[in-house]
Short mmCIF file of C-alpha atoms and ligand atoms in Angstrom, two decimals:
data_model
loop_
_atom_site.label_atom_id
_atom_site.label_comp_id
_atom_site.label_asym_id
_atom_site.label_seq_id
_atom_site.Cartn_x
_atom_site.Cartn_y
_atom_site.Cartn_z
CA MET A 1 -62.78 -47.60 -29.96
CA ALA A 2 -63.15 -44.41 -27.90
CA ALA A 3 -61.78 -41.27 -29.56
CA SER A 4 -58.56 -39.88 -28.07
CA HIS A 5 -58.69 -37.03 -25.60
CA ARG A 6 -56.92 -34.09 -27.23
CA VAL A 7 -54.59 -32.22 -24.88
CA VAL A 8 -52.98 -29.08 -26.26
CA ILE A 9 -50.03 -27.72 -24.29
CA ILE A 10 -48.75 -24.22 -25.02
CA GLY A 11 -45.08 -23.82 -24.09
CA SER A 12 -42.25 -26.36 -23.96
CA GLY A 13 -40.58 -24.75 -20.94
CA PHE A 14 -40.49 -26.35 -17.51
CA GLY A 15 -44.25 -26.54 -16.99
CA GLY A 16 -45.18 -27.69 -20.49
CA LEU A 17 -42.42 -30.27 -20.79
CA PHE A 18 -43.07 -31.89 -17.42
CA ALA A 19 -46.84 -32.00 -18.05
CA THR A 20 -46.14 -33.69 -21.40
CA ARG A 21 -43.78 -36.25 -19.89
CA GLU A 22 -46.20 -37.03 -17.07
CA LEU A 23 -48.78 -38.00 -19.70
CA ALA A 24 -46.41 -40.42 -21.43
CA GLY A 25 -47.91 -43.86 -21.74
CA VAL A 26 -51.50 -42.63 -21.44
CA LYS A 27 -52.76 -44.15 -24.67
CA SER A 28 -56.15 -42.41 -24.60
CA VAL A 29 -54.43 -39.02 -24.73
CA GLU A 30 -53.20 -37.30 -27.87
CA ILE A 31 -50.93 -34.36 -27.01
CA THR A 32 -50.01 -31.42 -29.21
CA LEU A 33 -47.14 -29.40 -27.71
CA ILE A 34 -46.82 -25.98 -29.31
CA ASP A 35 -43.93 -23.58 -28.78
CA ARG A 36 -42.66 -20.59 -30.71
CA THR A 37 -39.16 -22.05 -30.44
CA PRO A 38 -38.07 -25.60 -31.31
CA GLN A 39 -36.21 -26.06 -28.01
CA HIS A 40 -36.69 -26.58 -24.30
CA LEU A 41 -34.73 -23.81 -22.63
CA PHE A 42 -33.06 -24.29 -19.26
CA GLN A 43 -33.22 -20.64 -18.20
CA PRO A 44 -31.26 -20.91 -14.93
CA LEU A 45 -28.07 -21.41 -16.96
CA LEU A 46 -28.67 -18.61 -19.46
CA TYR A 47 -26.15 -16.43 -17.67
CA GLN A 48 -23.45 -19.02 -18.39
CA VAL A 49 -24.20 -18.77 -22.13
CA ALA A 50 -24.09 -14.96 -21.88
CA THR A 51 -20.65 -15.12 -20.25
CA GLY A 52 -19.10 -17.74 -22.51
CA ILE A 53 -19.07 -20.74 -20.17
CA LEU A 54 -21.62 -22.91 -21.98
CA SER A 55 -22.88 -23.14 -25.54
CA GLU A 56 -26.52 -22.47 -26.32
CA GLY A 57 -27.05 -26.09 -27.41
CA GLU A 58 -26.10 -27.35 -23.97
CA ILE A 59 -28.96 -25.55 -22.26
CA ALA A 60 -31.52 -25.67 -25.08
CA PRO A 61 -31.91 -29.16 -26.56
CA PRO A 62 -34.53 -29.66 -29.31
CA THR A 63 -37.90 -30.50 -27.79
CA ARG A 64 -38.75 -33.06 -30.47
CA SER A 65 -35.54 -34.91 -29.71
CA ILE A 66 -36.31 -34.98 -25.94
CA LEU A 67 -39.77 -36.39 -26.72
CA SER A 68 -38.84 -38.59 -29.66
CA LYS A 69 -39.73 -41.78 -27.79
CA GLN A 70 -43.03 -40.49 -26.44
CA LYS A 71 -45.53 -41.73 -29.03
CA ASN A 72 -48.60 -39.80 -27.84
CA VAL A 73 -47.11 -36.35 -28.47
CA ARG A 74 -46.80 -34.21 -31.58
CA THR A 75 -44.44 -31.23 -31.36
CA VAL A 76 -45.50 -28.15 -33.32
CA LEU A 77 -43.54 -24.97 -33.98
CA GLY A 78 -45.70 -21.85 -33.81
CA GLU A 79 -46.59 -18.79 -31.75
CA VAL A 80 -50.06 -19.06 -30.29
CA ILE A 81 -51.86 -15.84 -31.11
CA ASP A 82 -55.41 -16.69 -30.10
CA ILE A 83 -57.45 -19.04 -27.96
CA ASP A 84 -61.13 -19.55 -28.73
CA VAL A 85 -62.52 -20.88 -25.48
CA GLU A 86 -66.00 -21.51 -26.95
CA ALA A 87 -64.86 -23.42 -30.04
CA ARG A 88 -61.98 -24.95 -28.01
CA THR A 89 -59.28 -24.12 -30.49
CA VAL A 90 -55.93 -22.38 -30.40
CA THR A 91 -54.55 -20.51 -33.37
CA SER A 92 -50.82 -20.54 -33.90
CA GLU A 93 -48.71 -18.72 -36.44
CA VAL A 94 -45.32 -19.23 -37.98
CA LEU A 95 -43.91 -17.24 -40.91
CA GLY A 96 -47.36 -15.83 -41.69
CA THR A 97 -48.98 -19.28 -41.88
CA THR A 98 -51.65 -19.98 -39.28
CA ALA A 99 -52.86 -23.29 -37.91
CA VAL A 100 -56.02 -23.89 -35.89
CA ILE A 101 -55.75 -26.79 -33.45
CA GLY A 102 -58.67 -28.19 -31.47
CA TYR A 103 -58.43 -29.30 -27.85
CA ASP A 104 -60.46 -31.09 -25.20
CA THR A 105 -58.12 -29.93 -22.45
CA LEU A 106 -55.75 -26.97 -22.74
CA ILE A 107 -52.64 -26.40 -20.63
CA VAL A 108 -51.24 -22.89 -20.92
CA ALA A 109 -47.58 -22.71 -19.87
CA ALA A 110 -46.24 -19.79 -21.88
CA GLY A 111 -44.04 -18.38 -19.10
CA ALA A 112 -42.89 -14.80 -18.73
CA ARG A 113 -40.86 -12.14 -20.49
CA THR A 114 -38.55 -9.34 -19.32
CA SER A 115 -40.37 -6.37 -17.82
CA TYR A 116 -39.05 -2.82 -18.11
CA PHE A 117 -41.86 -1.50 -15.92
CA GLY A 118 -43.31 0.68 -18.67
CA HIS A 119 -39.93 1.66 -20.14
CA ASP A 120 -39.68 -0.74 -23.08
CA ASP A 121 -37.48 1.88 -24.76
CA TYR A 122 -34.64 0.74 -22.44
CA ALA A 123 -34.59 -2.69 -24.10
CA ALA A 124 -32.32 -1.72 -27.02
CA ASP A 125 -29.54 -0.44 -24.73
CA ALA A 126 -30.09 -2.75 -21.74
CA PRO A 127 -31.10 -6.20 -22.98
CA GLY A 128 -32.76 -8.62 -20.60
CA LEU A 129 -31.85 -12.28 -20.16
CA LYS A 130 -34.84 -14.47 -20.93
CA THR A 131 -34.19 -16.21 -24.23
CA ILE A 132 -31.28 -17.78 -26.09
CA GLU A 133 -31.24 -14.74 -28.37
CA ASP A 134 -30.88 -12.48 -25.31
CA ALA A 135 -27.96 -14.55 -24.00
CA LEU A 136 -26.15 -14.48 -27.36
CA GLU A 137 -26.78 -10.74 -27.71
CA LEU A 138 -25.33 -10.11 -24.26
CA ARG A 139 -22.38 -12.39 -24.98
CA SER A 140 -21.56 -10.36 -28.08
CA ARG A 141 -21.89 -7.12 -26.18
CA ILE A 142 -19.75 -8.23 -23.23
CA PHE A 143 -16.90 -9.79 -25.22
CA GLY A 144 -17.24 -7.03 -27.84
CA ALA A 145 -16.81 -4.37 -25.15
CA PHE A 146 -13.42 -5.81 -24.16
CA GLU A 147 -12.33 -5.86 -27.82
CA LEU A 148 -13.35 -2.26 -28.36
CA ALA A 149 -11.71 -1.15 -25.13
CA GLU A 150 -8.48 -2.63 -26.52
CA LEU A 151 -8.80 -0.47 -29.65
CA GLU A 152 -9.81 2.74 -27.93
CA THR A 153 -7.11 5.34 -27.26
CA ASP A 154 -9.23 7.91 -25.48
CA PRO A 155 -9.10 6.92 -21.78
CA VAL A 156 -12.57 8.28 -21.06
CA LYS A 157 -14.13 6.28 -23.88
CA ARG A 158 -12.10 3.22 -22.98
CA ALA A 159 -13.51 3.45 -19.45
CA GLU A 160 -17.01 3.47 -20.98
CA TRP A 161 -16.28 0.16 -22.69
CA LEU A 162 -14.91 -1.23 -19.46
CA THR A 163 -17.89 -0.26 -17.33
CA PHE A 164 -20.69 -2.82 -17.02
CA VAL A 165 -23.94 -2.06 -15.27
CA VAL A 166 -26.31 -4.82 -14.20
CA VAL A 167 -29.77 -3.69 -13.09
CA GLY A 168 -31.52 -5.85 -10.51
CA ALA A 169 -29.72 -7.74 -7.71
CA GLY A 170 -31.88 -10.86 -7.69
CA ALA A 171 -30.32 -14.23 -8.55
CA THR A 172 -29.84 -13.45 -12.26
CA GLY A 173 -28.33 -10.00 -11.62
CA VAL A 174 -25.93 -11.33 -8.98
CA GLU A 175 -24.89 -14.23 -11.23
CA MET A 176 -24.33 -11.92 -14.21
CA ALA A 177 -22.38 -9.32 -12.22
CA GLY A 178 -20.25 -12.03 -10.58
CA GLN A 179 -19.42 -13.67 -13.88
CA ILE A 180 -18.62 -10.40 -15.69
CA ALA A 181 -16.27 -9.54 -12.81
CA GLU A 182 -14.59 -12.95 -13.09
CA LEU A 183 -14.25 -12.52 -16.84
CA ALA A 184 -12.68 -9.09 -16.61
CA HIS A 185 -10.56 -9.48 -13.51
CA ARG A 186 -9.48 -13.11 -13.88
CA SER A 187 -10.29 -15.04 -17.06
CA LEU A 188 -9.54 -12.52 -19.81
CA ALA A 189 -7.18 -10.08 -18.15
CA GLY A 190 -4.08 -11.70 -19.67
CA ASN A 191 -5.54 -11.77 -23.22
CA PHE A 192 -5.36 -8.01 -23.76
CA ARG A 193 -2.37 -5.71 -24.22
CA GLN A 194 -3.71 -2.14 -24.20
CA ALA A 195 -6.86 -2.33 -22.13
CA ASP A 196 -6.39 -3.02 -18.44
CA LEU A 197 -9.29 -5.37 -17.79
CA LYS A 198 -8.47 -5.48 -14.09
CA ALA A 199 -9.60 -1.84 -14.01
CA ALA A 200 -13.03 -2.76 -15.38
CA ARG A 201 -15.96 -1.58 -13.24
CA ILE A 202 -18.93 -3.82 -12.66
CA ILE A 203 -21.81 -2.01 -11.01
CA LEU A 204 -24.83 -3.88 -9.67
CA ILE A 205 -27.84 -1.63 -9.08
CA ASP A 206 -30.93 -2.39 -7.05
CA GLY A 207 -33.74 -0.33 -5.56
CA GLY A 208 -33.78 -2.45 -2.38
CA ASP A 209 -31.48 -2.66 0.62
CA GLU A 210 -29.64 -5.89 -0.14
CA PRO A 211 -28.80 -8.28 -2.98
CA LEU A 212 -30.66 -11.61 -3.12
CA SER A 213 -33.27 -10.26 -0.71
CA ALA A 214 -35.38 -13.42 -1.16
CA PHE A 215 -32.65 -15.42 0.64
CA GLY A 216 -32.90 -13.49 3.93
CA THR A 217 -30.59 -10.99 5.59
CA LYS A 218 -27.80 -13.39 6.59
CA LEU A 219 -27.23 -14.88 3.12
CA ALA A 220 -27.78 -11.47 1.50
CA ALA A 221 -24.94 -10.07 3.63
CA ARG A 222 -22.69 -13.01 2.68
CA ALA A 223 -23.48 -12.47 -1.02
CA ALA A 224 -22.77 -8.73 -0.68
CA LYS A 225 -19.41 -9.47 0.93
CA GLN A 226 -18.47 -11.94 -1.79
CA LEU A 227 -19.49 -9.50 -4.52
CA GLY A 228 -17.28 -6.91 -2.87
CA LYS A 229 -14.33 -9.33 -2.97
CA LEU A 230 -14.93 -9.84 -6.68
CA GLY A 231 -14.76 -6.09 -7.21
CA VAL A 232 -18.47 -5.65 -7.94
CA GLU A 233 -19.76 -2.24 -6.80
CA LEU A 234 -23.18 -2.62 -5.16
CA TRP A 235 -25.38 0.43 -5.56
CA LEU A 236 -28.40 -0.25 -3.36
CA GLY A 237 -31.43 1.97 -2.84
CA THR A 238 -30.84 3.10 -6.41
CA MET A 239 -33.40 3.35 -9.21
CA VAL A 240 -32.85 3.68 -12.94
CA ASP A 241 -34.03 6.96 -14.39
CA ASP A 242 -32.91 6.66 -18.01
CA VAL A 243 -30.81 4.50 -20.31
CA ASP A 244 -29.12 5.24 -23.61
CA ALA A 245 -26.35 3.74 -25.74
CA THR A 246 -23.46 5.18 -23.76
CA SER A 247 -24.84 5.75 -20.27
CA ILE A 248 -27.37 5.00 -17.59
CA ASP A 249 -28.90 7.62 -15.28
CA VAL A 250 -29.73 6.55 -11.75
CA VAL A 251 -31.27 8.24 -8.76
CA ASP A 252 -30.78 7.36 -5.08
CA ARG A 253 -33.32 7.65 -2.25
CA ALA A 254 -32.16 11.17 -1.43
CA GLY A 255 -33.04 12.17 -4.99
CA LYS A 256 -29.41 12.52 -6.11
CA HIS A 257 -28.99 11.79 -9.83
CA THR A 258 -25.84 10.18 -11.22
CA THR A 259 -24.95 9.45 -14.82
CA ILE A 260 -22.79 6.35 -15.22
CA ARG A 261 -20.92 6.26 -18.51
CA ALA A 262 -21.24 2.61 -19.54
CA ARG A 263 -21.63 0.90 -22.90
CA THR A 264 -22.83 -2.44 -21.61
CA LYS A 265 -25.98 -2.65 -19.54
CA VAL A 266 -27.88 -5.79 -18.51
CA TRP A 267 -31.50 -5.64 -17.37
CA SER A 268 -32.43 -8.27 -14.82
CA ALA A 269 -34.88 -6.24 -12.79
CA GLY A 270 -38.11 -8.08 -13.42
CA VAL A 271 -40.43 -10.24 -15.47
CA THR A 272 -44.06 -10.16 -16.42
CA ALA A 273 -46.31 -12.87 -17.87
CA ALA A 274 -45.91 -13.61 -21.59
CA PRO A 275 -48.18 -11.57 -23.92
CA LEU A 276 -50.43 -14.60 -24.40
CA ALA A 277 -51.70 -14.02 -20.84
CA LYS A 278 -53.54 -10.89 -22.02
CA VAL A 279 -55.10 -12.76 -24.92
CA LEU A 280 -56.32 -15.49 -22.58
CA ALA A 281 -57.51 -13.04 -19.90
CA ASP A 282 -59.57 -11.16 -22.51
CA ARG A 283 -61.02 -14.39 -23.87
CA VAL A 284 -62.17 -15.65 -20.47
CA GLY A 285 -63.17 -12.21 -19.17
CA LEU A 286 -60.65 -12.08 -16.32
CA LYS A 287 -58.33 -9.34 -15.15
CA GLN A 288 -54.61 -10.10 -15.02
CA ILE A 289 -53.16 -9.80 -11.53
CA LYS A 290 -49.68 -8.92 -10.17
CA GLY A 291 -46.95 -9.60 -12.73
CA GLY A 292 -49.55 -9.91 -15.51
CA ARG A 293 -50.46 -13.41 -14.27
CA ILE A 294 -53.79 -15.17 -14.82
CA PRO A 295 -55.69 -15.79 -11.58
CA VAL A 296 -56.35 -19.51 -11.26
CA GLN A 297 -58.45 -21.74 -9.00
CA ARG A 298 -56.77 -23.98 -6.45
CA ASP A 299 -56.71 -26.83 -8.99
CA LEU A 300 -54.94 -24.52 -11.49
CA THR A 301 -58.00 -24.26 -13.77
CA ILE A 302 -59.56 -20.97 -14.79
CA ALA A 303 -62.85 -20.18 -13.03
CA GLY A 304 -65.72 -21.32 -15.24
CA HIS A 305 -63.34 -23.16 -17.59
CA LYS A 306 -62.57 -26.57 -16.14
CA ASP A 307 -60.94 -27.54 -19.45
CA ILE A 308 -58.21 -24.85 -19.21
CA PHE A 309 -55.25 -25.14 -16.85
CA VAL A 310 -52.66 -22.38 -16.44
CA ILE A 311 -49.31 -23.27 -14.85
CA GLY A 312 -45.84 -21.89 -14.08
CA ASP A 313 -44.86 -18.26 -14.46
CA MET A 314 -48.23 -17.38 -16.02
CA ALA A 315 -50.38 -18.66 -13.18
CA GLY A 316 -51.42 -16.42 -10.29
CA LEU A 317 -52.02 -18.38 -7.08
CA ASP A 318 -50.99 -17.51 -3.52
CA ASP A 319 -48.09 -15.33 -4.69
CA LEU A 320 -46.16 -18.45 -5.73
CA PRO A 321 -42.66 -17.47 -6.90
CA GLY A 322 -41.63 -17.51 -10.57
CA VAL A 323 -39.24 -20.45 -10.25
CA SER A 324 -38.88 -23.69 -12.14
CA PRO A 325 -40.04 -26.07 -9.34
CA VAL A 326 -43.42 -24.28 -9.26
CA ALA A 327 -43.77 -24.84 -13.03
CA ILE A 328 -42.52 -28.45 -12.89
CA GLN A 329 -44.78 -29.42 -10.00
CA GLY A 330 -47.70 -27.58 -11.64
CA GLY A 331 -47.10 -29.49 -14.89
CA LYS A 332 -47.09 -32.83 -13.09
CA PHE A 333 -50.15 -31.88 -11.05
CA VAL A 334 -52.33 -30.94 -14.03
CA ALA A 335 -51.25 -34.06 -15.94
CA ASP A 336 -52.39 -36.06 -12.92
CA GLN A 337 -55.70 -34.18 -12.88
CA ILE A 338 -56.26 -35.08 -16.53
CA LYS A 339 -55.49 -38.74 -15.85
CA ARG A 340 -57.94 -38.76 -12.92
CA ARG A 341 -60.68 -37.26 -15.05
CA LEU A 342 -60.14 -39.79 -17.81
CA LEU A 343 -60.33 -42.63 -15.28
CA GLY A 344 -63.53 -41.18 -13.86
CA LYS A 345 -61.81 -40.55 -10.50
CA GLU A 346 -62.51 -37.55 -8.29
CA SER A 347 -60.51 -34.51 -9.44
CA GLY A 348 -60.32 -30.83 -8.49
CA GLN A 349 -57.80 -31.32 -5.64
CA ALA A 350 -55.81 -28.28 -4.54
CA PHE A 351 -52.31 -27.83 -5.96
CA LYS A 352 -49.75 -27.82 -3.16
CA TYR A 353 -46.31 -26.41 -3.89
CA PHE A 354 -43.47 -28.23 -2.15
CA ASP A 355 -40.71 -25.69 -1.66
CA LYS A 356 -37.38 -27.51 -1.84
CA GLY A 357 -35.40 -24.32 -1.28
CA SER A 358 -33.51 -21.77 -3.35
CA MET A 359 -29.95 -21.29 -4.43
CA ALA A 360 -27.88 -18.84 -6.46
CA THR A 361 -24.22 -18.65 -7.42
CA VAL A 362 -22.18 -15.56 -6.76
CA SER A 363 -18.93 -16.64 -8.39
CA ARG A 364 -16.92 -19.78 -8.99
CA PHE A 365 -16.65 -21.76 -5.76
CA ASN A 366 -19.22 -19.53 -4.10
CA ALA A 367 -22.99 -19.75 -3.84
CA VAL A 368 -25.79 -19.28 -1.34
CA ALA A 369 -28.51 -21.83 -0.63
CA SER A 370 -31.52 -21.81 1.64
CA ILE A 371 -33.01 -25.27 2.05
CA LYS A 372 -35.75 -25.99 4.58
CA GLY A 373 -34.43 -23.45 7.07
CA ILE A 374 -30.81 -24.52 6.57
CA GLN A 375 -28.70 -21.73 5.19
CA LEU A 376 -25.49 -22.52 3.38
CA ASP A 377 -22.95 -20.42 1.60
CA GLY A 378 -19.49 -20.69 0.09
CA PHE A 379 -18.03 -23.80 -1.52
CA VAL A 380 -20.53 -26.34 -0.14
CA ALA A 381 -23.47 -24.34 -1.48
CA TRP A 382 -21.68 -23.98 -4.82
CA VAL A 383 -21.14 -27.75 -5.19
CA LEU A 384 -24.79 -28.32 -4.27
CA TRP A 385 -25.81 -25.76 -6.90
CA LEU A 386 -23.75 -27.58 -9.57
CA VAL A 387 -25.21 -30.98 -8.69
CA VAL A 388 -28.84 -29.77 -8.65
CA HIS A 389 -28.51 -27.91 -11.95
CA LEU A 390 -26.80 -30.85 -13.58
CA PHE A 391 -29.59 -33.13 -12.40
CA TYR A 392 -32.29 -31.00 -14.03
CA LEU A 393 -30.39 -30.34 -17.24
CA VAL A 394 -31.94 -32.41 -20.02
CA GLY A 395 -29.85 -34.94 -21.95
CA PHE A 396 -26.88 -37.17 -21.01
CA LYS A 397 -24.55 -35.64 -23.64
CA ASN A 398 -25.36 -32.13 -22.46
CA ARG A 399 -24.54 -33.09 -18.89
CA VAL A 400 -21.16 -34.50 -19.89
CA THR A 401 -20.13 -31.48 -21.99
CA THR A 402 -21.46 -29.09 -19.35
CA VAL A 403 -19.26 -30.68 -16.68
CA PHE A 404 -16.30 -30.40 -19.06
CA HIS A 405 -17.00 -26.70 -19.71
CA TRP A 406 -17.42 -26.02 -16.00
CA LEU A 407 -13.98 -27.54 -15.38
CA VAL A 408 -12.49 -25.40 -18.16
CA SER A 409 -14.03 -22.21 -16.78
CA PHE A 410 -13.92 -22.74 -13.03
CA ILE A 411 -10.77 -24.78 -12.43
CA GLY A 412 -9.02 -23.29 -15.45
CA SER A 413 -9.52 -19.69 -16.47
CA SER A 414 -10.69 -20.10 -20.03
CA ARG A 415 -14.09 -19.54 -21.63
CA SER A 416 -15.01 -22.02 -24.34
CA GLU A 417 -17.79 -20.02 -25.96
CA ARG A 418 -16.52 -16.64 -27.03
CA THR A 419 -17.71 -16.58 -30.61
CA GLY A 420 -19.84 -13.60 -31.53
CA SER A 421 -20.05 -10.50 -33.64
CA VAL A 422 -19.32 -7.10 -32.17
CA PRO A 423 -22.63 -5.26 -32.46
CA MET A 424 -21.55 -2.34 -30.34
CA ILE A 425 -21.18 0.41 -32.90
CA PRO A 426 -24.64 1.34 -34.15
CA SER A 427 -24.56 2.40 -37.81
CA GLY A 428 -23.51 5.98 -38.33
CA ARG A 429 -21.63 6.05 -35.02
CA SER A 430 -18.32 4.51 -36.07
CA ASP A 431 -16.59 7.83 -35.41
CA ASP A 432 -17.26 7.07 -31.74
CA LEU A 433 -14.16 4.98 -31.64
CA ALA A 434 -10.78 6.67 -31.42
CA VAL A 435 -8.82 3.84 -33.05
CA ARG A 436 -5.17 3.45 -32.13
CA ALA A 437 -3.06 5.24 -34.72
CA ASP A 438 -1.00 2.15 -35.53
CA LEU A 439 -4.16 0.20 -36.34
CA LYS A 440 -5.63 2.76 -38.73
CA PRO A 441 -5.91 1.42 -42.29
CA ALA A 442 -3.20 2.64 -44.65
CA GLU A 443 -4.12 5.35 -47.16
CA PRO A 444 -5.25 3.71 -50.42
CA PRO A 445 -2.62 3.94 -53.16
CA ALA A 446 -3.21 6.72 -55.68
CA THR A 447 -4.91 5.45 -58.83
CA ALA A 448 -2.68 5.65 -61.86
CA ALA A 449 -3.91 8.18 -64.40
CA SER A 450 -4.99 6.55 -67.58
C1 LIG B 501 -32.13 -15.86 -16.38
C2 LIG B 501 -33.06 -16.69 -15.56
C3 LIG B 501 -32.57 -17.43 -14.49
C4 LIG B 501 -33.42 -18.22 -13.73
N1 LIG B 501 -32.88 -18.93 -12.70
C5 LIG B 501 -33.69 -19.76 -11.99
C6 LIG B 501 -33.14 -20.58 -10.97
O1 LIG B 501 -31.93 -20.54 -10.70
N2 LIG B 501 -33.97 -21.41 -10.31
C7 LIG B 501 -35.31 -21.49 -10.60
O2 LIG B 501 -36.02 -22.29 -10.01
N3 LIG B 501 -35.86 -20.71 -11.55
C8 LIG B 501 -35.08 -19.85 -12.26
N4 LIG B 501 -35.63 -19.07 -13.23
C9 LIG B 501 -37.09 -19.06 -13.43
C10 LIG B 501 -37.55 -20.26 -14.23
O3 LIG B 501 -36.76 -20.41 -15.38
C11 LIG B 501 -39.02 -20.07 -14.58
O4 LIG B 501 -39.75 -19.92 -13.40
C12 LIG B 501 -39.56 -21.23 -15.38
O5 LIG B 501 -38.88 -21.33 -16.61
C13 LIG B 501 -41.06 -21.09 -15.62
O6 LIG B 501 -41.50 -22.18 -16.36
P1 LIG B 501 -42.73 -22.01 -17.35
O7 LIG B 501 -43.01 -23.35 -17.91
O8 LIG B 501 -43.84 -21.30 -16.68
O9 LIG B 501 -42.21 -21.03 -18.47
P2 LIG B 501 -40.94 -21.15 -19.41
O10 LIG B 501 -39.99 -22.14 -18.92
O11 LIG B 501 -40.48 -19.74 -19.58
O12 LIG B 501 -41.54 -21.68 -20.77
C14 LIG B 501 -42.47 -20.94 -21.51
C15 LIG B 501 -42.43 -21.43 -22.94
O13 LIG B 501 -43.54 -20.87 -23.62
C16 LIG B 501 -43.16 -20.47 -24.92
N5 LIG B 501 -44.10 -19.45 -25.36
C17 LIG B 501 -44.32 -18.23 -24.82
N6 LIG B 501 -45.32 -17.61 -25.47
C18 LIG B 501 -45.74 -18.46 -26.43
C19 LIG B 501 -46.74 -18.38 -27.45
N7 LIG B 501 -47.56 -17.32 -27.57
N8 LIG B 501 -46.88 -19.43 -28.29
C20 LIG B 501 -46.07 -20.52 -28.19
N9 LIG B 501 -45.12 -20.64 -27.25
C21 LIG B 501 -44.96 -19.62 -26.37
C22 LIG B 501 -41.73 -19.97 -24.72
O14 LIG B 501 -41.01 -20.03 -25.95
C23 LIG B 501 -41.19 -20.98 -23.71
O15 LIG B 501 -40.60 -22.09 -24.31
C24 LIG B 501 -34.81 -18.26 -14.02
C25 LIG B 501 -35.30 -17.52 -15.10
C26 LIG B 501 -34.45 -16.75 -15.86
C27 LIG B 501 -34.98 -15.95 -17.01
#
C-alpha cells in the first residue's frame, strides 16, 4: 500500500479550516492541523463579543469538534516556531514542550496580528481586536468604564470614563464605534443612576478623509451620516501621536495637537502578517512585502518551494485584501492543487479570487454593502449582513443561539454577555478614583485593648 501523503496545515482560521475540509475524503492524505489555539475563530463577529452581544463560544467553536467526523485529520495544539524547509519539518511548541512534525506538503495559513505601526507601546492602553482574548479584554474595559463612571464624583474624571476613542475607521472601527454608541446611548443608559451614559462621547479617529473608504464615496458618506445620528464624533484627517492610560494625543493635517482625555481606547487601525511570516521568509530567503506578507507565485506556492503554499492574510499576491473570502477560496484552491498532484493531473494553475462584495454594519438595522457594483445601505444591507454572517458561522447550535442573542440585543435593548472583571485601575493607581462619599467603606471598629 502506498504511504500517505503528509499535509501539515498551520492555522485553523478561515484558510486552514477550508483547506482541511476540502481534503476530507481523500484517503491518501494524512493531515495535521496545528494552531496555537484550540478553536476556529470567526473574526468578523469579534466586535459583538467585545460589546456583549455574543459569547466567545458562539464565534469560536473547538476545531477538533468541527472536524470530529473527518477521519484523515489530526488536530494539534501548538505554536509553530520554526519551519525547516530542507528537512521538511515544522517545530511547534506548547508550554515549553516542542514537537517536530514532518510534511510532504505544507500549507501556511497563520493569518495576521494587530499592527501599531512601530508603536507597540500603545498596545497596553489601546488594545486591538484580533483574538478572543482581545475581545474579552475590551469587553471588560468598556463595561468597566461605565461602572467606574457611576462611582466617580469628580465630573472631569467621570467624563474620562465616559469617553471612548476608536482608532481606525475601517469596518472594525466603524462597527466598534457604532456598538459602543448604542450601548451607552440606548442599551445601558437606564441601568445607571449617577452617570449620564447619554452624555458619553464616542470618537472615531482616522487619518483618511472618510470612514469605510474601501466602500467608495457614496457608501462612506452614508456611513458617516449614520454614525453622526448615533452620536459618534468622526475625527478625520487625524493621526495618533501618543497614547497613555488616561488620554490619547492626536494631530490633524494642519499640525494642531489635541489631547483627548479618555480611559478606553480601541485600536483598529491596521494589521500585519503573523510573526511566523518572518520565520518563513528567513527560511526561504525571501523579503516580506507590504503588510509583512510573503510574496507567493500565482499558484500560491513559494518560488523554488513547490511543496509550500501560503494562503489568506499571510500571502502577498496582487494586493488581495485581507478578508475571509480570500482565505477561504485560497484554502479550497490549494487543497484542489494537492488533489491534482496526487492524481498525477496537471497543476500549477493560477489562483483567481472571486470577489463577492463587501459589507459592514454601522448600527442595529443599518449596514452598507457593495456587491458586484450594486451599492446598498440601511435596513436591507443590514439583513443581508446578518444572513451572510449566519451562513458562514460554524455549527448549528451556534447559529441558533446567535439569532437569539441578536434578537435580544437588536429588537430588545439588552446585552446578554456582560460578565467581566474591571481591569481599569492599574495597581498603585486606585487613588485615581474619587469614590462617592456614601459608598466609602466604614471606618473599621477600634480594636478592644486586651
Ligand atoms: C475584527 C475583525 C473583523 C473582520 N471582519 C471581516 C469581515 O467582516 N469580512 C471579512 O471578509 N473579513 C473580515 N476580517 C478579516 C478576516 O477575518 C481575515 O481576513 C481572515 O480571518 C484571514 O484568514 P486566515 O486563514 O488567513 O487567518 P486567520 O483566520 O487569522 O487564522 C490564522 C490562524 O493561525 C493561527 N496561528 C497564527 N500563528 C500561528 C503559529 N505560529 N502557530 C500556530 N498557529 C498560528 C491563529 O491562532 C489563527 O487561528 C476581520 C478581521 C478582524 C480581526
